[in-house]
Tab-separated table of C-alpha atoms in Angstrom:
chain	number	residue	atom	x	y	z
M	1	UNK	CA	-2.208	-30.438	-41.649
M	2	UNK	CA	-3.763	-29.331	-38.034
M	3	UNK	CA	-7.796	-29.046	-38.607
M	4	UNK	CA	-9.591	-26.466	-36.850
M	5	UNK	CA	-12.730	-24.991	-36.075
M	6	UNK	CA	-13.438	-21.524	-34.561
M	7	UNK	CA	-16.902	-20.163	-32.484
M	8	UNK	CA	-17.485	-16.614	-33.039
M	9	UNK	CA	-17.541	-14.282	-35.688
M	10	UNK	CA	-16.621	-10.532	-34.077
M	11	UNK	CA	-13.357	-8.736	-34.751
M	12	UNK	CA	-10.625	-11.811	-33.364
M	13	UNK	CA	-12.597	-14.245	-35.286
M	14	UNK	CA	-12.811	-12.845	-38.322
M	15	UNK	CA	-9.077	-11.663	-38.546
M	16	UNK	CA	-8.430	-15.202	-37.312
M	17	UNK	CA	-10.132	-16.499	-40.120
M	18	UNK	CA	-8.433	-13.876	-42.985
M	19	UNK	CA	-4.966	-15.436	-40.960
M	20	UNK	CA	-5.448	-19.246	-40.913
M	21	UNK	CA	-6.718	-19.001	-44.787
M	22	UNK	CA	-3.386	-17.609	-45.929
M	23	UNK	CA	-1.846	-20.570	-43.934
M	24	UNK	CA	-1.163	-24.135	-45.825
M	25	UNK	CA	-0.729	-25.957	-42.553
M	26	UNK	CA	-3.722	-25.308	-41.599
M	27	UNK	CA	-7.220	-26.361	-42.734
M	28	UNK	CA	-10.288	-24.605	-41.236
M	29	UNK	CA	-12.915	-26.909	-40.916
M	30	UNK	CA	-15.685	-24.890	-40.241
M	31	UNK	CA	-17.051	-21.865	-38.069
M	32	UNK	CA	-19.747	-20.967	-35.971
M	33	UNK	CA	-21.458	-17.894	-36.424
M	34	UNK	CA	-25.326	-17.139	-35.190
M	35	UNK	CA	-25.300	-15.317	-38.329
M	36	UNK	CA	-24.070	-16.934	-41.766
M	37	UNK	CA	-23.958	-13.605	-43.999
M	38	UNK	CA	-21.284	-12.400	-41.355
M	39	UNK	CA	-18.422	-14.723	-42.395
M	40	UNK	CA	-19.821	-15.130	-46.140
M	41	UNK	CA	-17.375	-12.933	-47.798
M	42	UNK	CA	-14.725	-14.384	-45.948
M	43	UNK	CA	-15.163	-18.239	-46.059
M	44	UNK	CA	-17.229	-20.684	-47.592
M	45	UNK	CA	-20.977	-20.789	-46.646
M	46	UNK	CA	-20.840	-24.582	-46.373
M	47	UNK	CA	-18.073	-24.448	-43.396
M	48	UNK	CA	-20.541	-21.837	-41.898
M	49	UNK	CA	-22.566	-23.321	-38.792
M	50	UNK	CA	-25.229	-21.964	-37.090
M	51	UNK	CA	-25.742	-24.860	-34.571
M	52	UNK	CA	-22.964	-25.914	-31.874
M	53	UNK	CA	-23.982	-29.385	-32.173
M	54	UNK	CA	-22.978	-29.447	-35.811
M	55	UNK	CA	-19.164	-29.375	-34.950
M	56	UNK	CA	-17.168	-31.940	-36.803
M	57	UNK	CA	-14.075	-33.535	-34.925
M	58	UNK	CA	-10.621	-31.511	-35.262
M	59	UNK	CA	-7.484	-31.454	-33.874
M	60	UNK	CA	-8.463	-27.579	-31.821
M	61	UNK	CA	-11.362	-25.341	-31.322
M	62	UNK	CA	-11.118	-21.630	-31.180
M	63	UNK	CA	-13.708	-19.867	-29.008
M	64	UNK	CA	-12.837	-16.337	-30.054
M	65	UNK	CA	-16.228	-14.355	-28.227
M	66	UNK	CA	-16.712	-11.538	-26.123
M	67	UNK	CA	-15.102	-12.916	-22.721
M	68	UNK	CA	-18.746	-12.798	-20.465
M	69	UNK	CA	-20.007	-15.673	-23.169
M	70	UNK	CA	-16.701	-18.037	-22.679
M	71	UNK	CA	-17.831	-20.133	-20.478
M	72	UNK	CA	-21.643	-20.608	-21.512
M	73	UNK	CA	-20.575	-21.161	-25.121
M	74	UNK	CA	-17.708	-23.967	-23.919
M	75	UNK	CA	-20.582	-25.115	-21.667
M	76	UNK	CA	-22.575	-26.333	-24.504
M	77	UNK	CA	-19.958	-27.517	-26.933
M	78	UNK	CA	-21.589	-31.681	-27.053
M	79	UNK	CA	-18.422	-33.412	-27.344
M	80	UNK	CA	-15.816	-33.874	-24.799
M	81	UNK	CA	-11.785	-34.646	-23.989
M	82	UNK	CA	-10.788	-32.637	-26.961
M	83	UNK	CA	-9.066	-29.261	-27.125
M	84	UNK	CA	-10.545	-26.314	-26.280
M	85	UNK	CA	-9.232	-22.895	-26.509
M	86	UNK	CA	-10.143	-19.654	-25.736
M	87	UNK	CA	-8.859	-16.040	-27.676
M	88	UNK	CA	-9.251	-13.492	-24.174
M	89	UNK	CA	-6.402	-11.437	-22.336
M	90	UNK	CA	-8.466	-11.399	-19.286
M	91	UNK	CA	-10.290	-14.549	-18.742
M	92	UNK	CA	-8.351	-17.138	-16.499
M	93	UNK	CA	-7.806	-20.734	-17.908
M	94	UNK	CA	-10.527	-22.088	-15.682
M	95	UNK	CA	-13.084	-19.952	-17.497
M	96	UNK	CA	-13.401	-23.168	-20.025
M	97	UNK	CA	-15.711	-25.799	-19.050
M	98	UNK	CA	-13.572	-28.825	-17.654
M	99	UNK	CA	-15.149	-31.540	-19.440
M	100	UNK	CA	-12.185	-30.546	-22.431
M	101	UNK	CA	-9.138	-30.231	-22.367
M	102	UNK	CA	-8.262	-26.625	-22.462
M	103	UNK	CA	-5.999	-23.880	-22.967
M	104	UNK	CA	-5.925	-20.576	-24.430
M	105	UNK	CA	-4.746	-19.125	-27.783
M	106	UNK	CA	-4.318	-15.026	-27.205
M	107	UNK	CA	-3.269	-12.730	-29.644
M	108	UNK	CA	-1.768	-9.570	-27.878
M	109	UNK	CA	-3.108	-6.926	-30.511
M	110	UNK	CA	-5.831	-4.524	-30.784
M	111	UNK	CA	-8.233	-5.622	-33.454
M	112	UNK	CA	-10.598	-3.163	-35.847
M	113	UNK	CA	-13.059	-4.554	-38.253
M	114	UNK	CA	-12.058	-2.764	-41.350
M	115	UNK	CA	-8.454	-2.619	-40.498
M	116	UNK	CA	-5.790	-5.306	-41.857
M	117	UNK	CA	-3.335	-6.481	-39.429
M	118	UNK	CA	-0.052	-8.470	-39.922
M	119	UNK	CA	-0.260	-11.628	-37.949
M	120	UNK	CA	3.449	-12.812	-38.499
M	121	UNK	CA	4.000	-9.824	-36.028
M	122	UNK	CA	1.477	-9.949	-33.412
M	123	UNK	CA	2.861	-12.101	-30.038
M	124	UNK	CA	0.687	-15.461	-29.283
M	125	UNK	CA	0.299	-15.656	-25.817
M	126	UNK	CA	-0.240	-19.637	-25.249
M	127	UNK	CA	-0.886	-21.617	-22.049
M	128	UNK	CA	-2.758	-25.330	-21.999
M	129	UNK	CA	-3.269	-27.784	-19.216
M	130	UNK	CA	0.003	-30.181	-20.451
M	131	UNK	CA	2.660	-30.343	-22.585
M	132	UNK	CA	1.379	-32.452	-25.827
M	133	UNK	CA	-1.602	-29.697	-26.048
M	134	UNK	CA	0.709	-26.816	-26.007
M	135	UNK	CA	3.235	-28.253	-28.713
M	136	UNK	CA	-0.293	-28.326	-30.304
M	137	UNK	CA	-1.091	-24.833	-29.862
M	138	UNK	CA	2.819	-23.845	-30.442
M	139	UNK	CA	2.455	-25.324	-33.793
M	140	UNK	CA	-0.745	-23.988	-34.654
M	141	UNK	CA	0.656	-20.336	-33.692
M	142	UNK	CA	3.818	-20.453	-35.724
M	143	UNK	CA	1.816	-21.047	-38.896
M	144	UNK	CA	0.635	-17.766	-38.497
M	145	UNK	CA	2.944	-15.497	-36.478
M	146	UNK	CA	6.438	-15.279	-35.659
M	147	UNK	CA	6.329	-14.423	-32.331
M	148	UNK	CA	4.902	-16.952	-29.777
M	149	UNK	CA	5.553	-16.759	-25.901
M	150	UNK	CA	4.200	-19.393	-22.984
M	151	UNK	CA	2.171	-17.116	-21.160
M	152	UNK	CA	0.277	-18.478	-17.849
M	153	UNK	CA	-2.763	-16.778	-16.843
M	154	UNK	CA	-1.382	-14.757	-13.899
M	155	UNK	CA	0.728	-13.576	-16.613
M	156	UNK	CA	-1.353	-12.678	-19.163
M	157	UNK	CA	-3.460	-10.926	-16.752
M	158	UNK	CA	-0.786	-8.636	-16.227
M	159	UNK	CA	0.218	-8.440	-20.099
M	160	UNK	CA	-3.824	-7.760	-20.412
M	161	UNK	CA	-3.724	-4.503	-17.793
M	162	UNK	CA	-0.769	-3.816	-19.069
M	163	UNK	CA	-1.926	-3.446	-22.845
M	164	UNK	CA	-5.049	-1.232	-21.600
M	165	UNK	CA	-2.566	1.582	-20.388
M	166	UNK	CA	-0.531	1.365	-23.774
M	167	UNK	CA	-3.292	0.964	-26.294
M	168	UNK	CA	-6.729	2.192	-24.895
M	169	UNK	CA	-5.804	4.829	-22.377
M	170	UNK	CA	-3.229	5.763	-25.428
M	171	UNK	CA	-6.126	6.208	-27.548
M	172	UNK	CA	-8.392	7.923	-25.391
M	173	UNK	CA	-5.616	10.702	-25.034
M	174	UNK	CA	-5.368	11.111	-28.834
M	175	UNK	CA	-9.296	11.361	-28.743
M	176	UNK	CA	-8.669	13.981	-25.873
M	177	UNK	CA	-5.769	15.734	-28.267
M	178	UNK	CA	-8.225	15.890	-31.259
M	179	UNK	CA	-10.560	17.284	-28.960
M	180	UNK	CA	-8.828	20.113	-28.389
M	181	UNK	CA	-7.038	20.742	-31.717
M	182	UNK	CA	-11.055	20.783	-33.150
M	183	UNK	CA	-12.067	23.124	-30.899
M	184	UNK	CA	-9.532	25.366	-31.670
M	185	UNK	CA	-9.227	24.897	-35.220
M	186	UNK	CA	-5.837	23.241	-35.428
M	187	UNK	CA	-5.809	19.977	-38.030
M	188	UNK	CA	-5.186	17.160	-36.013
M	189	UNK	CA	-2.357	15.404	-38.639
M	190	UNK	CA	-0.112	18.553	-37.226
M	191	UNK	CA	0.137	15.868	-34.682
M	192	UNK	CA	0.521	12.582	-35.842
M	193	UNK	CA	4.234	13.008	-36.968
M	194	UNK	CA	4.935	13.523	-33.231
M	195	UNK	CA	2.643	10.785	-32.131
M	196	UNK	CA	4.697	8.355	-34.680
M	197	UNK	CA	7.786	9.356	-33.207
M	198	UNK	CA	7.040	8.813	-29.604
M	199	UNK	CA	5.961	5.231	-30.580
M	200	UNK	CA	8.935	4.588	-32.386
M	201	UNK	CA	11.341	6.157	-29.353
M	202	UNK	CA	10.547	2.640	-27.164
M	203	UNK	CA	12.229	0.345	-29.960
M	204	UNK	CA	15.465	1.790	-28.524
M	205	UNK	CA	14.804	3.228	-25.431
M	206	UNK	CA	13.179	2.664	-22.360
M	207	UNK	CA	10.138	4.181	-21.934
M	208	UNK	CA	11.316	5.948	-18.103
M	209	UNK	CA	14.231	7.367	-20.639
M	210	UNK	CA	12.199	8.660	-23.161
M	211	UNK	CA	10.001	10.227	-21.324
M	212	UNK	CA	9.681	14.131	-21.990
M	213	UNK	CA	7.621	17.444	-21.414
M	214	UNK	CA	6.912	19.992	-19.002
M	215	UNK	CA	6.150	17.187	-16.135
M	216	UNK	CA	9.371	15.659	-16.532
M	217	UNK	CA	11.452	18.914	-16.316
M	218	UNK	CA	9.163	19.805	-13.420
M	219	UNK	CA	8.031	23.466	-15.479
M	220	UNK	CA	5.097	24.582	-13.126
M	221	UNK	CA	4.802	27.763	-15.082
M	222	UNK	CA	4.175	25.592	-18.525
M	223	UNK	CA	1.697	23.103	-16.140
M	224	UNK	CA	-0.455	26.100	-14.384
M	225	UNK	CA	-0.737	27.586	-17.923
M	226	UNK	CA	-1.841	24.385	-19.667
M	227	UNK	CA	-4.511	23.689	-16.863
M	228	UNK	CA	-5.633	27.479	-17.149
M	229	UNK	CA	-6.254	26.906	-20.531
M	230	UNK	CA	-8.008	24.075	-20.808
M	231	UNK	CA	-12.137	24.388	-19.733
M	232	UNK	CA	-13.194	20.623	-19.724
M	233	UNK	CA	-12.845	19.911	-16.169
M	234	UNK	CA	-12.035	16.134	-17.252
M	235	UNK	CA	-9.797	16.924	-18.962
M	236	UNK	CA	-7.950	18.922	-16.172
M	237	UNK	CA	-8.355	15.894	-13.798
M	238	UNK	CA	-6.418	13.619	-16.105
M	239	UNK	CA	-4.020	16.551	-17.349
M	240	UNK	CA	-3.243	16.554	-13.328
M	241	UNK	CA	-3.009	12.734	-13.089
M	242	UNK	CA	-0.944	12.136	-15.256
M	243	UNK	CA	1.406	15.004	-14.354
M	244	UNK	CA	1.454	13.950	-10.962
M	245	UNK	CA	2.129	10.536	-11.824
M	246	UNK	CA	5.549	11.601	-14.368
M	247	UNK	CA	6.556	13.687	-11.271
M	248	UNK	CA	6.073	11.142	-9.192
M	249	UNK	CA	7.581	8.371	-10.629
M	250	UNK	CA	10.555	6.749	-9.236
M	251	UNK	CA	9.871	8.256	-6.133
M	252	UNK	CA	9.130	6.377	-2.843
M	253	UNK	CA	5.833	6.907	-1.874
């Protein structure tokens, strides 16, 4: 049975928590939350601690908080020369405070409150300072998802960019599409079969080969009249980036 304890209570946290409970390997000790009637309905109030210094001894701690409070929050953990890990895409190993061992325990999804995720799918991205803590943290990961990958931080920095053009620019452009089908009176589900599709396409194809539209077949007639149409000038400048970017891709520049 690997014991645990995890500091935070936001979105990773708390979907952390609703993953490790379905798990028999592992036992979750307790978790520290500024606020106890945040985690109430989702573990018991007497693992719920408000005080850092109240941390039993486990076998890993999980500092799943926003990535600016990392290294205060490992700063004041009181023990030391025990396993620390840290949830973030962004923030570098180093961002733990030294006097632990450390590593970092990253799951490569996009996380909503209110909306339930399937862990046994999402990729772990793992890295520690030496091989007995990573078997550790492999472990730990398997009981929950079936997909975990060695990832150093160089690497998951580029995983991390790399996730913010697929999920949250993404996003932002179906924001952009709703947008305009509002505004126009068009339902917005008109759209989602497409959207579906277009995710699906990259479970067989490349994304370079699936790419369509007037961009790709170079149809200035179909580009002027799209940009004549629309009236939000942002939304002309990133009609044109992005249109200049299909057109320009594979090219040397």
């Amino acid at each position: 049975m690997i014991r645990l304890s995890i500091i935070g209570s936001g979105n990773v946290a708390q979907h952390l928590i609703k993953a490790f409970t379905k798990s028999e390997a592992v036992e979750i000790v307790q978790v520290f939350s500024r606020k106890k009637e945040v985690l109430v309905s989702l573990i018991n109030e007497d693992k719920i601690t408000t005080n850092l210094t109240e941390l039993k001894p486990v076998d890993l701690y999980i500092i799943a908080v926003s990535d600016n409070a990392i290294g205060e929050v490992s700063q004041q953990l009181s023990f030391q020369n025990q396993l620390v890990v840290h949830t973030s895409g962004a923030a570098p190993l180093d961002t733990l405070d030294s006097k632990n061992k450390r590593g970092v325990f990253y799951p490569l999804q996009s996380f909503s409150k209110n909306k339930a995720v399937d862990f046994s799918v999402i990729p772990m991205c793992l890295e520690a300072e030496n091989s007995t803590d990573f078997d550790l943290l492999e472990k730990t990961a398997k009981t929950i998802s079936n997909a975990v990958f060695a990832i150093d931080s160089e690497q998951r920095k580029a995983l991390h960019v790399a996730a913010v053009f697929v999920n949250n620019f993404t996003n932002h452009l179906y924001q952009i599409g709703q947008e305009i089908c509002d505004e126009h009176r068009v339902p917005f589900e008109v759209l989602k079969p497409l959207i579906q599709e277009t995710a699906e396409k990259i479970n067989t194809l490349n994304p370079i080969d699936a790419q369509t539209g007037p961009a790709k077949r170079n149809d200035s007639n179909t580009i002027e009249a799209h940009l004549a149409f629309l009236t939000n000038e942002n939304q002309k400048n990133i009609y044109n980036i992005l249109t200049q970017s299909i057109q320009n891709n594979g090219k040397k520049l």
